[in-house]
Coordinates of C-alpha atoms and ligand atoms in Angstrom, one line a residue:
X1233 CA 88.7 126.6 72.6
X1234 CA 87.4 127.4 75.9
X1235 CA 90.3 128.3 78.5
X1236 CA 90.0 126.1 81.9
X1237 CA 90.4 128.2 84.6
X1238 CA 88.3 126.2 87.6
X1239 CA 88.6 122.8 88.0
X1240 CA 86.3 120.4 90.4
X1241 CA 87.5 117.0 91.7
X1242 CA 85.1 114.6 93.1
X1243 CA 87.1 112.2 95.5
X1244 CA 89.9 113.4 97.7
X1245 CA 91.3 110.3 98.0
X1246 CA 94.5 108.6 96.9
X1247 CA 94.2 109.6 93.3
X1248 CA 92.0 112.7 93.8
X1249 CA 94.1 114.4 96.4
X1250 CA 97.7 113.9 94.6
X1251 CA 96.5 114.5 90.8
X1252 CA 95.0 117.7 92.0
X1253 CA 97.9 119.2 94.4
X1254 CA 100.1 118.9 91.5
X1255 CA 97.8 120.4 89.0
X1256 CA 97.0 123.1 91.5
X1257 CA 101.1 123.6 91.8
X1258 CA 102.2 123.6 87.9
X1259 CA 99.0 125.9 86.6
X1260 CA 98.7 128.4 89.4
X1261 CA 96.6 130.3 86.8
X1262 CA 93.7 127.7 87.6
X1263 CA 91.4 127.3 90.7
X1264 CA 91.2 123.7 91.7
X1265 CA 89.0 122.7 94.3
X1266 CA 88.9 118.7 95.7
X1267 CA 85.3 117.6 97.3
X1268 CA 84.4 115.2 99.0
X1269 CA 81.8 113.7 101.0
X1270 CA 83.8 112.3 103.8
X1271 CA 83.9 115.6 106.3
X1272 CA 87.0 113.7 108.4
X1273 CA 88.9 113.1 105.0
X1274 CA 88.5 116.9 103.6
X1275 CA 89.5 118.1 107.5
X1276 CA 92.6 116.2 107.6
X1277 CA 93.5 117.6 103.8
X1278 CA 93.0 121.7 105.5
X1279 CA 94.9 120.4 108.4
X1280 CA 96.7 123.6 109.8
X1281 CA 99.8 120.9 110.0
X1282 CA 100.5 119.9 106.2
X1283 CA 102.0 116.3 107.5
X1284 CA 98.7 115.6 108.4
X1285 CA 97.1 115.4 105.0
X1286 CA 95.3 112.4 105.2
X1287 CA 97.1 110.0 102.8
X1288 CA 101.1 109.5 103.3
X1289 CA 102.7 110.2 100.3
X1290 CA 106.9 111.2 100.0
X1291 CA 107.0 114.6 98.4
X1292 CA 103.0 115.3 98.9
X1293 CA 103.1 117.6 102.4
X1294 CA 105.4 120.3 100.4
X1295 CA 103.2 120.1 97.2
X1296 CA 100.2 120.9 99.0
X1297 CA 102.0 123.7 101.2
X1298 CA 103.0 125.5 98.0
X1299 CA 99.6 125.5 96.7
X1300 CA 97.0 125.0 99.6
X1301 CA 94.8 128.2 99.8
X1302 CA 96.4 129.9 96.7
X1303 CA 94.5 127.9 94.2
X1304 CA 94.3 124.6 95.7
X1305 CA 90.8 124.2 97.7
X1306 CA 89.4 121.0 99.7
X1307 CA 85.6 121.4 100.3
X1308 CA 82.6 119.0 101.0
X1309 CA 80.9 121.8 99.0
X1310 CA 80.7 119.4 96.1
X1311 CA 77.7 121.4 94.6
X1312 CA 79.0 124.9 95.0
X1313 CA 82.8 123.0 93.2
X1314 CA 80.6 121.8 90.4
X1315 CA 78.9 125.1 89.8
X1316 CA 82.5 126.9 89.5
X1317 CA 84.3 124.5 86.9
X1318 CA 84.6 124.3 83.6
X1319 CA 85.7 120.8 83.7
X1320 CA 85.0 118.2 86.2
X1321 CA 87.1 115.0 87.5
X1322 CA 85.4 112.3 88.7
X1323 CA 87.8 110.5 91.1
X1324 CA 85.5 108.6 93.2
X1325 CA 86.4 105.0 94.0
X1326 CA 85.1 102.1 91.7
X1327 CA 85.7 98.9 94.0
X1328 CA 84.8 95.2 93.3
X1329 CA 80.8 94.8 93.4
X1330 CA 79.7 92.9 96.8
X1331 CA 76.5 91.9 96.1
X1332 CA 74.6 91.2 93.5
X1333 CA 75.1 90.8 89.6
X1334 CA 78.5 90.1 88.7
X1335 CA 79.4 90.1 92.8
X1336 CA 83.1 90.1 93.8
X1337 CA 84.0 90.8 89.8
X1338 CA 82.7 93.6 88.2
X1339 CA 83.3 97.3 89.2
X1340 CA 80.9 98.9 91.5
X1341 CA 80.0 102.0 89.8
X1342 CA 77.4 103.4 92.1
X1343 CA 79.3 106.0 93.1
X1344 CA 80.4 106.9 89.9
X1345 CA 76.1 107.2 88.9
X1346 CA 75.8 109.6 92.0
X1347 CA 78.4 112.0 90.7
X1348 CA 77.2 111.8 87.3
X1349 CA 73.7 112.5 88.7
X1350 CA 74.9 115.0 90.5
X1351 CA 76.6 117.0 87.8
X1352 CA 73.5 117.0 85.7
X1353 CA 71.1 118.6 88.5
X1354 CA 73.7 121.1 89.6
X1355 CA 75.4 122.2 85.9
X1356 CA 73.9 125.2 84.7
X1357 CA 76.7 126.0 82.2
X1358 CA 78.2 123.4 79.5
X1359 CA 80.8 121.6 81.4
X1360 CA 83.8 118.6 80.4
X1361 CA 83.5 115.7 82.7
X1362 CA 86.7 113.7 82.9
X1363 CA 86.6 110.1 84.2
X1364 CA 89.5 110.0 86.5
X1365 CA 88.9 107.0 88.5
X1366 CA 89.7 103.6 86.6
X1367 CA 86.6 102.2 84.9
X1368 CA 85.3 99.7 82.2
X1369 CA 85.6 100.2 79.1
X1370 CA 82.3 101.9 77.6
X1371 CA 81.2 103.8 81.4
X1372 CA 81.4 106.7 79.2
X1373 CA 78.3 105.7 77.3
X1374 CA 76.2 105.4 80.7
X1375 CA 77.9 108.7 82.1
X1376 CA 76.7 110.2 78.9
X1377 CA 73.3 108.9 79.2
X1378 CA 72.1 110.0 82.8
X1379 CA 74.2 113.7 81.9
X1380 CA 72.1 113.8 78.7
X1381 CA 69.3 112.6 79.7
X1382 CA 68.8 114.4 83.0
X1383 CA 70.6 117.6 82.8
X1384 CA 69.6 121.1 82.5
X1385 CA 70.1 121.3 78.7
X1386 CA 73.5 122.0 79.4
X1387 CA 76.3 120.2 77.2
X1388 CA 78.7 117.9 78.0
X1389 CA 81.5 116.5 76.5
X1390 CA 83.5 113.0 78.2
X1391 CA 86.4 112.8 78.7
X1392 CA 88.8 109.7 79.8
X1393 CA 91.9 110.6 81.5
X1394 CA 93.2 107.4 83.5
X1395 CA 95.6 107.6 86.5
X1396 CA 98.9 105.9 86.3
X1397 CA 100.7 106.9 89.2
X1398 CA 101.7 104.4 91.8
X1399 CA 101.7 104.8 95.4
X1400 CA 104.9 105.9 97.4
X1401 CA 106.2 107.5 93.8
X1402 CA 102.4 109.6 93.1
X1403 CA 104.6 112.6 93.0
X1404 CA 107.4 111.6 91.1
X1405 CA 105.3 110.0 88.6
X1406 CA 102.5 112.7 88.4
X1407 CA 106.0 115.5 87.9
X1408 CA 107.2 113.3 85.3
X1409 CA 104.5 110.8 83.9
X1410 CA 105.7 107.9 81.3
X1411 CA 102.8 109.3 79.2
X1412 CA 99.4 110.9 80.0
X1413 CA 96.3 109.6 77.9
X1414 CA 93.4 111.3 77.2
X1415 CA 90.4 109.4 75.5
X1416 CA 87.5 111.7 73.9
X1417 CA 85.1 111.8 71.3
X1418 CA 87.6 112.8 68.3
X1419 CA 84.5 112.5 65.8
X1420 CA 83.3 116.2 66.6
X1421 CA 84.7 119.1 66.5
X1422 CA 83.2 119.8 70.3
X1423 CA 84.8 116.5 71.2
X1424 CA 88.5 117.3 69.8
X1425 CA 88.3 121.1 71.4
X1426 CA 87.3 119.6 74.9
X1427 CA 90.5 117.3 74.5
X1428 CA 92.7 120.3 73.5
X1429 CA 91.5 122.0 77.0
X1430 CA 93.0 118.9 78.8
X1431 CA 96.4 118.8 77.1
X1432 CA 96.7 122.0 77.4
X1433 CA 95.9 121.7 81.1
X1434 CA 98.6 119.0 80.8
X1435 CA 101.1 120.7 78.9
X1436 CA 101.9 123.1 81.6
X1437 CA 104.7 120.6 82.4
X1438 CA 104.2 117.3 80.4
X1439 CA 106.1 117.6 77.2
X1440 CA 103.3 117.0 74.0
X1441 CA 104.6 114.0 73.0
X1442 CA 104.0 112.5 75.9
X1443 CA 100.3 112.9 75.8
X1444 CA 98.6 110.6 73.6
X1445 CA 95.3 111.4 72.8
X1446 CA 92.4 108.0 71.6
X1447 CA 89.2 107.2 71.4
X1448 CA 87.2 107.1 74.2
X1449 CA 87.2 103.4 74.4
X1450 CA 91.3 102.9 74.1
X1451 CA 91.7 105.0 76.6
X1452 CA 89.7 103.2 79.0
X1453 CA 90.4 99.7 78.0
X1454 CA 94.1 100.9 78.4
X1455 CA 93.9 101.7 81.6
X1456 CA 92.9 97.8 82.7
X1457 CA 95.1 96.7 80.3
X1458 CA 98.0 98.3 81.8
X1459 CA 97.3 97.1 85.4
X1460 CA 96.7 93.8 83.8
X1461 CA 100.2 93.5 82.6
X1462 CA 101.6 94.9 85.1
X1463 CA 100.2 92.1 87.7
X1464 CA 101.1 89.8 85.4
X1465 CA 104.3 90.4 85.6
X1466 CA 104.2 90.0 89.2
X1467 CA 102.3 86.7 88.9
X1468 CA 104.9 85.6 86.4
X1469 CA 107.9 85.4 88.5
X1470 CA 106.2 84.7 91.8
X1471 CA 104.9 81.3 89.7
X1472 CA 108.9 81.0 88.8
X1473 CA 110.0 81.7 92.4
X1474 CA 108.3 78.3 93.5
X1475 CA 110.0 76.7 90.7
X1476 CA 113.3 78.0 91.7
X1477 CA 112.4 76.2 95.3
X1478 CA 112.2 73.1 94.5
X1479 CA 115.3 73.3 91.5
X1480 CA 118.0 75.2 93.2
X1481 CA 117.6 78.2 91.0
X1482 CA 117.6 81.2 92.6
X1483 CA 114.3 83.8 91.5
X1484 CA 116.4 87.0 91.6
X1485 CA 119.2 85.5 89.5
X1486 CA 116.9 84.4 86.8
X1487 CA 115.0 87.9 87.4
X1488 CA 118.0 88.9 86.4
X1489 CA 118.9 87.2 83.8
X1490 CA 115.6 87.9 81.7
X1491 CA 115.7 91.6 82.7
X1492 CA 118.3 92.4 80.7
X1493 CA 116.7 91.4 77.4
X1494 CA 115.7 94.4 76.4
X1495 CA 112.5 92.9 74.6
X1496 CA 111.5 91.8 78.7
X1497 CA 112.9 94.7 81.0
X1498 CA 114.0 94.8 84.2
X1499 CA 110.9 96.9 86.2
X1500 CA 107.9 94.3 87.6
X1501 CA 110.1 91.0 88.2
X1502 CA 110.7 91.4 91.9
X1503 CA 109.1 88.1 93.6
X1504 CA 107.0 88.8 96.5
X1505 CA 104.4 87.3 99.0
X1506 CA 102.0 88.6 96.2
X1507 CA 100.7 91.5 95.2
X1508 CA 97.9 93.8 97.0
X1509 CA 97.3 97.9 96.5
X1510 CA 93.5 98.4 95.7
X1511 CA 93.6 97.8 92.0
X1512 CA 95.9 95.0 90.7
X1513 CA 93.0 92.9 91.8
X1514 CA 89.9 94.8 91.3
X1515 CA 90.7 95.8 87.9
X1516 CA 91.5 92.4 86.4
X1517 CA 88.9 90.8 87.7
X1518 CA 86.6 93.7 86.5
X1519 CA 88.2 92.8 82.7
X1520 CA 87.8 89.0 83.4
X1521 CA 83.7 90.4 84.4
X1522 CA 83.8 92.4 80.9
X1523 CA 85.4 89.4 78.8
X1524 CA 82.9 86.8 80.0
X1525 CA 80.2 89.4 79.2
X1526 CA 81.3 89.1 75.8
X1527 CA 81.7 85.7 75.7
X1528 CA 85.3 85.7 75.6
X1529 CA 85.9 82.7 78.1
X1530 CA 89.4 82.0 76.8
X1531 CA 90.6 85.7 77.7
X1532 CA 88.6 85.6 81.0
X1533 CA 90.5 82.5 82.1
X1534 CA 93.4 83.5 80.6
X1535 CA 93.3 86.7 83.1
X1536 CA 92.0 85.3 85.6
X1537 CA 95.0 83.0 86.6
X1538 CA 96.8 85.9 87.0
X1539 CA 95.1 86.6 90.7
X1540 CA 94.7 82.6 91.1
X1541 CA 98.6 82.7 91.3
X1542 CA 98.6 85.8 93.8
X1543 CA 96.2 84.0 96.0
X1544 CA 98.4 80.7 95.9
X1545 CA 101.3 83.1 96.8
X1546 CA 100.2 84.7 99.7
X1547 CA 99.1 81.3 101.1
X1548 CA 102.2 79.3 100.3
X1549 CA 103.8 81.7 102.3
X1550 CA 102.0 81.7 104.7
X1551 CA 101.6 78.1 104.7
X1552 CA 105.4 77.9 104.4
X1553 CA 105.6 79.3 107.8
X1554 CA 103.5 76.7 109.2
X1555 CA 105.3 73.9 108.1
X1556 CA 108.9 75.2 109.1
X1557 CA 107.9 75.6 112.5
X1558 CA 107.3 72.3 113.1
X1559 CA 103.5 72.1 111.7
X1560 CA 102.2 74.1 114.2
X1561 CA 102.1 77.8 115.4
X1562 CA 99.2 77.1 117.7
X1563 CA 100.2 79.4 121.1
X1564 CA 103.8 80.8 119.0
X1565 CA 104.6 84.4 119.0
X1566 CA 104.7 85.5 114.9
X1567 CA 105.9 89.2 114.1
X1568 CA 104.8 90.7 111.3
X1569 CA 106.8 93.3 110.0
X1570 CA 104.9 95.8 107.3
X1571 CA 101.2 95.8 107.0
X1572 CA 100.6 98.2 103.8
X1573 CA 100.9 96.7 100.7
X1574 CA 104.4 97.9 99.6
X1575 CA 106.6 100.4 101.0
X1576 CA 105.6 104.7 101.7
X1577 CA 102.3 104.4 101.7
X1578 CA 99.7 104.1 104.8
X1579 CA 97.8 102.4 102.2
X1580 CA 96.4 99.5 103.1
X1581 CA 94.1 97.7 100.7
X1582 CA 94.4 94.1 99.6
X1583 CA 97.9 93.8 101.2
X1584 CA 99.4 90.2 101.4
X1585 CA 99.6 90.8 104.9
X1586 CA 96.1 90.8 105.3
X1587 CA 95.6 87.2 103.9
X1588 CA 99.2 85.8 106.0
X1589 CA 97.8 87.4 109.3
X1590 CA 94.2 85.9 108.7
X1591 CA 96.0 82.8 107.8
X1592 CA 98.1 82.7 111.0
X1593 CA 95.2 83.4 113.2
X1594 CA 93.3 80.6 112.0
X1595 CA 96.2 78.1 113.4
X1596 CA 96.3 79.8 116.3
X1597 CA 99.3 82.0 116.2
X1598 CA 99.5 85.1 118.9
X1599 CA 100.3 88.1 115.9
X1600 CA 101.9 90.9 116.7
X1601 CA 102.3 93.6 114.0
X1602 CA 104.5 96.6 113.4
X1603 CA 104.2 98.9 110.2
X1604 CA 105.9 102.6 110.4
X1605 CA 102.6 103.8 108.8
X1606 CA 99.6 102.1 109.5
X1607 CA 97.4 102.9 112.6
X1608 CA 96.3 100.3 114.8
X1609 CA 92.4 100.8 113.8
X1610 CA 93.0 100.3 110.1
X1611 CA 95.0 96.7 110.7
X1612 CA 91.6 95.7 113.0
X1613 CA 89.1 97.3 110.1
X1614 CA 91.1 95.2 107.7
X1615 CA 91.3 92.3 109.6
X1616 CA 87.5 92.4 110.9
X1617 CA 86.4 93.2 106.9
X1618 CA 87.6 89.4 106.4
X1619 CA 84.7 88.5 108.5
X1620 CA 87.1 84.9 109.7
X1621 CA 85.9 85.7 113.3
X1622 CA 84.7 88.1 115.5
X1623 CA 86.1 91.6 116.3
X1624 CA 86.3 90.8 120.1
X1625 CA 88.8 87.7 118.7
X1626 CA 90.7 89.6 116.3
X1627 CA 92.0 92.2 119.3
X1628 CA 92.5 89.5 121.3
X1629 CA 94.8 87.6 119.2
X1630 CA 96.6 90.2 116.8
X1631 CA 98.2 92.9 119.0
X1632 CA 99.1 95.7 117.0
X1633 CA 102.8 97.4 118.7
X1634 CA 104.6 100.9 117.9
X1635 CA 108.2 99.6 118.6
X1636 CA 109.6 97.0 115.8
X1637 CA 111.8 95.7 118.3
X1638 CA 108.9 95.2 121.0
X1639 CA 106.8 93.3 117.5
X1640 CA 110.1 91.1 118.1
X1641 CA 110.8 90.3 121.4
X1642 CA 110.1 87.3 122.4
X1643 CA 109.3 86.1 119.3
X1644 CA 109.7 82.7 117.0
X1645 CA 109.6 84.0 114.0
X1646 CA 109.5 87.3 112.0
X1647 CA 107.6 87.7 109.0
X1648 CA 108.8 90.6 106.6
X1649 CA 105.7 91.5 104.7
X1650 CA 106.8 94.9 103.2
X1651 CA 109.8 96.3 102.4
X1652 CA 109.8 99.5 104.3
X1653 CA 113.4 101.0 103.9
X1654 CA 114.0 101.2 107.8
X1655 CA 113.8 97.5 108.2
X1656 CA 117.3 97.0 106.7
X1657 CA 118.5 99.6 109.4
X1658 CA 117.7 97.5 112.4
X1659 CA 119.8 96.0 114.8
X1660 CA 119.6 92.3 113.6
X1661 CA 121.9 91.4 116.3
X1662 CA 119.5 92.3 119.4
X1663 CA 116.5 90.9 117.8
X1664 CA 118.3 87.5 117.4
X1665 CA 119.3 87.6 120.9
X1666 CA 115.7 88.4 122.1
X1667 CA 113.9 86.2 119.7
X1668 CA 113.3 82.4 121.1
X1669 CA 115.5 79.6 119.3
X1670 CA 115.5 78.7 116.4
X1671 CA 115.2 82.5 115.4
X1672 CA 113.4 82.1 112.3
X1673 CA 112.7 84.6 109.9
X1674 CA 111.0 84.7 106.8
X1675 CA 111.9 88.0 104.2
X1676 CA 108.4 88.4 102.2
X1677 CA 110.3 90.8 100.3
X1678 CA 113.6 90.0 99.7
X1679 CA 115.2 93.4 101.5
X1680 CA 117.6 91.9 103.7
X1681 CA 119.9 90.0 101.6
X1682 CA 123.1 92.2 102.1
X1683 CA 122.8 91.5 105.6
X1684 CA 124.1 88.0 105.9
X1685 CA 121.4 87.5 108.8
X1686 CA 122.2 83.6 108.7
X1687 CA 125.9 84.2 110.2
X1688 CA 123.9 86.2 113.3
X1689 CA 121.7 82.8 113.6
X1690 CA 118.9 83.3 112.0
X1691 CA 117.2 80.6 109.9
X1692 CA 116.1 82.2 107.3
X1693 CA 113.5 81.5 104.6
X1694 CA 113.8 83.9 101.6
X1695 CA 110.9 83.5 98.5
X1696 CA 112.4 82.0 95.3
X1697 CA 115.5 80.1 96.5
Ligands
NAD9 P1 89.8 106.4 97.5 O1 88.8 105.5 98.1 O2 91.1 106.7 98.2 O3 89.1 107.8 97.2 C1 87.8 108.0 96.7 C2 87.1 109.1 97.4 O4 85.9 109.4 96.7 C3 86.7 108.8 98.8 O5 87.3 109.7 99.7 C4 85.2 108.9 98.8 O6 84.6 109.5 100.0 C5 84.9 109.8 97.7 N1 83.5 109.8 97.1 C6 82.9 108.6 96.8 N2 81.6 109.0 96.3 C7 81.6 110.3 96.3 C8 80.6 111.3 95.9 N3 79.4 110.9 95.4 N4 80.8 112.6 96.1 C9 82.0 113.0 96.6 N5 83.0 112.1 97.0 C10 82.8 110.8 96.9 O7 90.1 105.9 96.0 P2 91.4 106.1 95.1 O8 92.5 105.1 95.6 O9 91.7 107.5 95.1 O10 90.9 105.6 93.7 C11 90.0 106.3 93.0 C12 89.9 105.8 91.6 O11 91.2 105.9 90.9 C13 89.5 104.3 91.5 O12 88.8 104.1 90.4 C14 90.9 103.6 91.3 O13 90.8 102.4 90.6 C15 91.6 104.6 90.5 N6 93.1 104.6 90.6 C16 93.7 104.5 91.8 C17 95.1 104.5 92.0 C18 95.7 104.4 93.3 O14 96.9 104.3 93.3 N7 95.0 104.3 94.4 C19 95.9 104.7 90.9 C20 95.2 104.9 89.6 C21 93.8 104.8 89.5
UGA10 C1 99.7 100.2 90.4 C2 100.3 100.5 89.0 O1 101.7 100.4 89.1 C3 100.0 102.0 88.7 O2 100.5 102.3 87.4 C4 98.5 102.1 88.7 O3 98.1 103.5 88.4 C5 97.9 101.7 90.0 O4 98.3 100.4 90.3 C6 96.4 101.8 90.1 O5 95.8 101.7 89.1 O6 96.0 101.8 91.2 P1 100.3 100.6 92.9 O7 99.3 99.5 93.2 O8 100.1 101.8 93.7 O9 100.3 101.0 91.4 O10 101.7 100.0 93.2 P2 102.7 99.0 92.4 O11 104.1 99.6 92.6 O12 102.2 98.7 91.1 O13 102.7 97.7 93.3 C7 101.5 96.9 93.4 C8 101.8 95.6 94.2 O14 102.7 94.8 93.4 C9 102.5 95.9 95.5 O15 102.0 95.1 96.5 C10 104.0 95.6 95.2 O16 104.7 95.2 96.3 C11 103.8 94.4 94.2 N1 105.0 94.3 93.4 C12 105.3 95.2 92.4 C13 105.7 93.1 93.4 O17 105.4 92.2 94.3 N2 106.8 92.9 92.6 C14 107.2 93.9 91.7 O18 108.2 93.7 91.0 C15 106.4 95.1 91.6

């Protein structure tokens, strides 16, 4: 079996540039070089300052330092990178389609075609591509196509090798990974020996057992099945949390209560104002795409309702808002504490508080938001991206503050949209004084039960109770 000792990532991104770092820093006997196209992206990664890396991630900055220079490389070299390796990661993002066939469901894999295009006019020696980024299941028959097809004669074998970290905890989980899957073609010898090169990549920290090895096509359907349950999960007990509204039960008791069976499990049952992150979504309505292309209606609509639920949570919130303060926020100060889609992350992508802030806007509320993490031009790209009115509007109405307690002042209500740690560390007190009456304040998240924020004065709206 061929030894890897250069490996090329296409996509420095939030899978890309974690993945790699820690690879880079548990096999210093391997060169690892991270392309990209996006010049400003690979800059910030060779920032002089390491807290500058372009993605926030706890942990990252030190991982990087360790490694950065010694055999960890970021480049928009991606030809000279492919040249080098001996195996290749594609780790290019795959987001929902926007236009035509199977528009706002299926995957986009147009990026995914240019690197696989790519490889096969640059390769001149046999190389192993592994599909990093999350895909449907059977990509690795078109990959192998255009490589076949259009390359140099050189070989290829394909690998899949899905990404299960999550953000805020990519290092933790990519130190210490539940498992790590590898899907290849175990009918050939050539197939089996290209899969032994990425366990043993693997195996410089992950015990053996933990690294299960499939076929091709298990490996890839895993990967959207395991996002799939995941947001269900979520779906589940926010669909329960409206119950427990209207009942008297309380959503974290009974989250509580069920966790404990050991057949159900405790991790994925905190209610929220619905999920975001760039995947949840994207990937189950890429399988709901891939089911109806099979004909499977039942499992596509049995998916489906998964993101119907999300949608209905995010607007119930935010419609919940509405209602309490007297039907109308029309001219009314809102704060919106958190803009990425759960806490350490700068991530923003398909974040509830997207969808509330939209939602606000459109009866007329003045927004103000504060997140520790997020600048100011990605809340107005993600806002304008909705398209619900003009750019010009958007920074007229949403102002965008660096001080939570300036977000507050002033204010009629506070939304808590993500559950940053910091925001249990404020002074409740002087933000109830400074807020107008009745201070109300509506915890997206659930973070600030211990505080008692009702004896302060607060009225306060908590999810599931
Ligand atoms: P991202 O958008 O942060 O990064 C992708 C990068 O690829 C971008 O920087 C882009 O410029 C670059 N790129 C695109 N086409 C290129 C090309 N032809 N050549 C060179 N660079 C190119 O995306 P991400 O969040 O890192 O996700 C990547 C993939 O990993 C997706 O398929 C996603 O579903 C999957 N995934 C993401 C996560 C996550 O937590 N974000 C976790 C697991 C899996
Ligand atoms: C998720 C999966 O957890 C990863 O395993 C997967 O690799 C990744 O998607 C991916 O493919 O991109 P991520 O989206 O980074 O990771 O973060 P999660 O911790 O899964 O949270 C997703 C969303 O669900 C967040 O908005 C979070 O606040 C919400 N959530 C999560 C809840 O509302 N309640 C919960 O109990 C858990």
């Amino acid at each position: 079996m061929k030894k890897i000792k250069n490996i090329c990532c296409i996509g420095a991104g939030y899978v890309g540039g974690p993945t790699m770092a820690i690879i880079a820093q548990k096999c210093p006997h391997i060169n690892v070089t991270v392309v990209d196209i996006n010049e400003k992206r690979i800059a910030a990664w060779n920032d002089e300052n390491v807290e500058n890396i372009p993605i926030y991630e706890p942990g990252l900055p030190a991982v990087v330092k360790e490694a950065r220079g010694r055999n960890l490389f970021f480049s928009t070299d991606v030809d000279a990178a492919i040249d080098q390796a001996e195996m290749i990661f594609i780790s290019v993002n795959t987001p929902t389609k926007t236009y035509g066939m199977g528009k706002g469901m299926a995957a986009d894999l147009k990026f995914i075609e240019l690197c696989a295009r790519q490889i096969a006019r640059v390769a001149t020696t046999d190389k192993i591509v592994v599909e990093k980024s999350t895909l449907p299941v059977r990509t690795a028959e078109a990959l192998r196509s255009i490589l076949e097809n259009t390359g140099n004669g050189v070989k290829f074998q394909i690998l899949s090798n899905p990404e299960f970290l999550a953000e805020g905890t990519a290092v933790e989980d990519l130190f210490a990974p539940d498992r790590v899957l590898i899907g290849g073609d175990v009918e050939t010898e050539e197939g089996r020996a290209a899969m032994e090169a990425l366990v043993e990549v693997y195996a410089n920290w992950v015990n053996r057992e933990n690294i299960l090895t499939t076929n091709v096509w298990s490996s890839e359907l895993s990967k959207l099945t395991a996002n799939a349950f995941l947001a269900q999960r979520v779906s589940s007990i926010n669909a329960m949390s409206e119950l427990c509204e209207k009942t008297g039960a309380d959503v974290n008791e009974v989250a509580k209560a069920i966790g404990m069976d050991s057949r159900i499990g405790s991790k994925f049952l905190k209610s929220s104002v619905g999920f975001g992150g760039s995947c949840f979504q994207k990937d189950i309505l890429n399988l709901v795409y891939i089911a109806k292309s099979y004909g499977l209606d039942a499992v596509a609509d049995y998916w489906e309702q998964v993101i119907i639920m999300n949608d209905h949570q995010k607007s119930r919130f935010a419609a919940t808002i509405v209602k309490t303060l007297f039907n109308t926020v029309s001219g009314k100060k809102i704060a919106l504490l958190g803009w990425a889609f759960k806490k350490d992350t700068n991530d923003t992508r398909e974040s509830a508080a997207i969808y509330v802030a939209d939602y606000l806007l459109n009866e007329q509320a003045e927004v103000v938001v504060y997140d520790p993490k997020v600048t100011a031009a990605q809340i107005f790209a993600d806002l304008d991206y909705l398209g619900s009115r003009s750019p010009e509007e958007n920074r007229r109405l949403l102002k965008v503050v660096a001080k939570p307690y300036e977000a507050c002042a002033d204010a009629h209500a506070i939304a808590l949209l993500t559950e940053w740690d910091e925001f249990a560390t404020y002074d409740w007190e002087k933000i109830h004084t400074n807020m107008m009456k009745p201070a109300f304040l509506f915890d997206g998240r659930g973070i600030l039960e211990e505080l008692q924020l009702e004896e302060i004065g607060f009225k306060k709206y908590r999810i599931g109770r």
